[in-house]
Amino acid sequence: MYDSAGIDQNLTLNSLNNLGCTYTFPAGAIELSTYNVGMGIGIYPPGVYCISAAASITTGVTFSGS
């Protein structure tokens, strides 16, 4: 059972790594409460959020969706 869990984990990770970015944040300090990715400032619908280079993310985010 442990072996199949590891295989499933690798398959899932590969699938996730192949998803396209919904939004890509710029490098540097990222204050999530100040970005608008389409739902209003600081609100993030379900999606894949990427960072283009070295960055630091701060607090202040609301996730929406199920």
PDB file of C-alpha atoms in Angstrom:
ATOM      1  CA  MET A   1       0.000   0.000   0.000  1.00  0.00           C
ATOM      2  CA  TYR A   2       2.835   2.416   0.822  1.00  0.00           C
ATOM      3  CA  ASP A   3       4.410   1.856  -2.613  1.00  0.00           C
ATOM      4  CA  SER A   4       1.178   2.692  -4.435  1.00  0.00           C
ATOM      5  CA  ALA A   5       0.764   5.851  -2.329  1.00  0.00           C
ATOM      6  CA  GLY A   6       4.203   7.036  -3.459  1.00  0.00           C
ATOM      7  CA  ILE A   7       3.369   6.288  -7.078  1.00  0.00           C
ATOM      8  CA  ASP A   8       0.049   8.154  -6.772  1.00  0.00           C
ATOM      9  CA  GLN A   9       1.830  11.088  -5.152  1.00  0.00           C
ATOM     10  CA  ASN A  10       4.337  11.299  -8.017  1.00  0.00           C
ATOM     11  CA  LEU A  11       1.580  11.103 -10.653  1.00  0.00           C
ATOM     12  CA  THR A  12      -0.362  13.886  -8.894  1.00  0.00           C
ATOM     13  CA  LEU A  13       2.724  16.078  -8.539  1.00  0.00           C
ATOM     14  CA  ASN A  14       3.527  15.655 -12.241  1.00  0.00           C
ATOM     15  CA  SER A  15      -0.057  16.591 -13.151  1.00  0.00           C
ATOM     16  CA  LEU A  16       0.076  19.693 -10.951  1.00  0.00           C
ATOM     17  CA  ASN A  17       3.428  20.767 -12.382  1.00  0.00           C
ATOM     18  CA  ASN A  18       1.945  20.648 -15.896  1.00  0.00           C
ATOM     19  CA  LEU A  19      -0.941  23.026 -15.148  1.00  0.00           C
ATOM     20  CA  GLY A  20      -0.769  26.467 -16.716  1.00  0.00           C
ATOM     21  CA  CYS A  21      -0.632  29.574 -14.553  1.00  0.00           C
ATOM     22  CA  THR A  22      -3.879  31.466 -13.944  1.00  0.00           C
ATOM     23  CA  TYR A  23      -1.803  34.457 -12.844  1.00  0.00           C
ATOM     24  CA  THR A  24       1.930  35.060 -12.488  1.00  0.00           C
ATOM     25  CA  PHE A  25       3.135  37.442  -9.796  1.00  0.00           C
ATOM     26  CA  PRO A  26       6.209  39.576 -10.421  1.00  0.00           C
ATOM     27  CA  ALA A  27       9.451  39.044  -8.506  1.00  0.00           C
ATOM     28  CA  GLY A  28       9.981  40.874  -5.229  1.00  0.00           C
ATOM     29  CA  ALA A  29       7.758  41.531  -2.242  1.00  0.00           C
ATOM     30  CA  ILE A  30       4.171  40.468  -2.875  1.00  0.00           C
ATOM     31  CA  GLU A  31       1.428  41.929  -0.689  1.00  0.00           C
ATOM     32  CA  LEU A  32      -1.468  39.669  -1.645  1.00  0.00           C
ATOM     33  CA  SER A  33      -4.096  42.070  -0.313  1.00  0.00           C
ATOM     34  CA  THR A  34      -3.164  44.657  -2.976  1.00  0.00           C
ATOM     35  CA  TYR A  35      -3.408  42.553  -6.165  1.00  0.00           C
ATOM     36  CA  ASN A  36      -6.505  42.293  -8.335  1.00  0.00           C
ATOM     37  CA  VAL A  37      -6.537  39.131 -10.430  1.00  0.00           C
ATOM     38  CA  GLY A  38     -10.105  39.632 -11.645  1.00  0.00           C
ATOM     39  CA  MET A  39     -12.368  39.221  -8.600  1.00  0.00           C
ATOM     40  CA  GLY A  40     -11.477  42.360  -6.683  1.00  0.00           C
ATOM     41  CA  ILE A  41      -8.471  43.460  -4.689  1.00  0.00           C
ATOM     42  CA  GLY A  42      -7.121  40.687  -2.468  1.00  0.00           C
ATOM     43  CA  ILE A  43      -9.627  38.065  -3.657  1.00  0.00           C
ATOM     44  CA  TYR A  44      -8.289  34.952  -5.389  1.00  0.00           C
ATOM     45  CA  PRO A  45     -10.612  32.551  -7.212  1.00  0.00           C
ATOM     46  CA  PRO A  46      -9.541  28.932  -7.670  1.00  0.00           C
ATOM     47  CA  GLY A  47      -6.591  28.655 -10.012  1.00  0.00           C
ATOM     48  CA  VAL A  48      -2.859  28.205 -10.334  1.00  0.00           C
ATOM     49  CA  TYR A  49      -0.838  31.160  -9.068  1.00  0.00           C
ATOM     50  CA  CYS A  50       2.829  31.322 -10.032  1.00  0.00           C
ATOM     51  CA  ILE A  51       5.801  33.485  -9.092  1.00  0.00           C
ATOM     52  CA  SER A  52       8.157  34.558 -11.866  1.00  0.00           C
ATOM     53  CA  ALA A  53      11.322  34.721  -9.722  1.00  0.00           C
ATOM     54  CA  ALA A  54      12.479  35.074  -6.123  1.00  0.00           C
ATOM     55  CA  ALA A  55       9.705  36.638  -4.083  1.00  0.00           C
ATOM     56  CA  SER A  56       8.359  36.980  -0.602  1.00  0.00           C
ATOM     57  CA  ILE A  57       4.626  36.717   0.026  1.00  0.00           C
ATOM     58  CA  THR A  58       2.936  38.589   2.835  1.00  0.00           C
ATOM     59  CA  THR A  59      -0.445  38.070   4.451  1.00  0.00           C
ATOM     60  CA  GLY A  60      -3.850  39.449   3.584  1.00  0.00           C
ATOM     61  CA  VAL A  61      -5.681  37.194   1.135  1.00  0.00           C
ATOM     62  CA  THR A  62      -9.236  35.914   0.726  1.00  0.00           C
ATOM     63  CA  PHE A  63      -9.844  32.727  -1.250  1.00  0.00           C
ATOM     64  CA  SER A  64     -13.197  32.292  -2.961  1.00  0.00           C
ATOM     65  CA  GLY A  65     -14.842  29.233  -4.453  1.00  0.00           C
ATOM     66  CA  SER A  66     -15.347  25.701  -3.286  1.00  0.00           C
TER      67      SER A  66
END
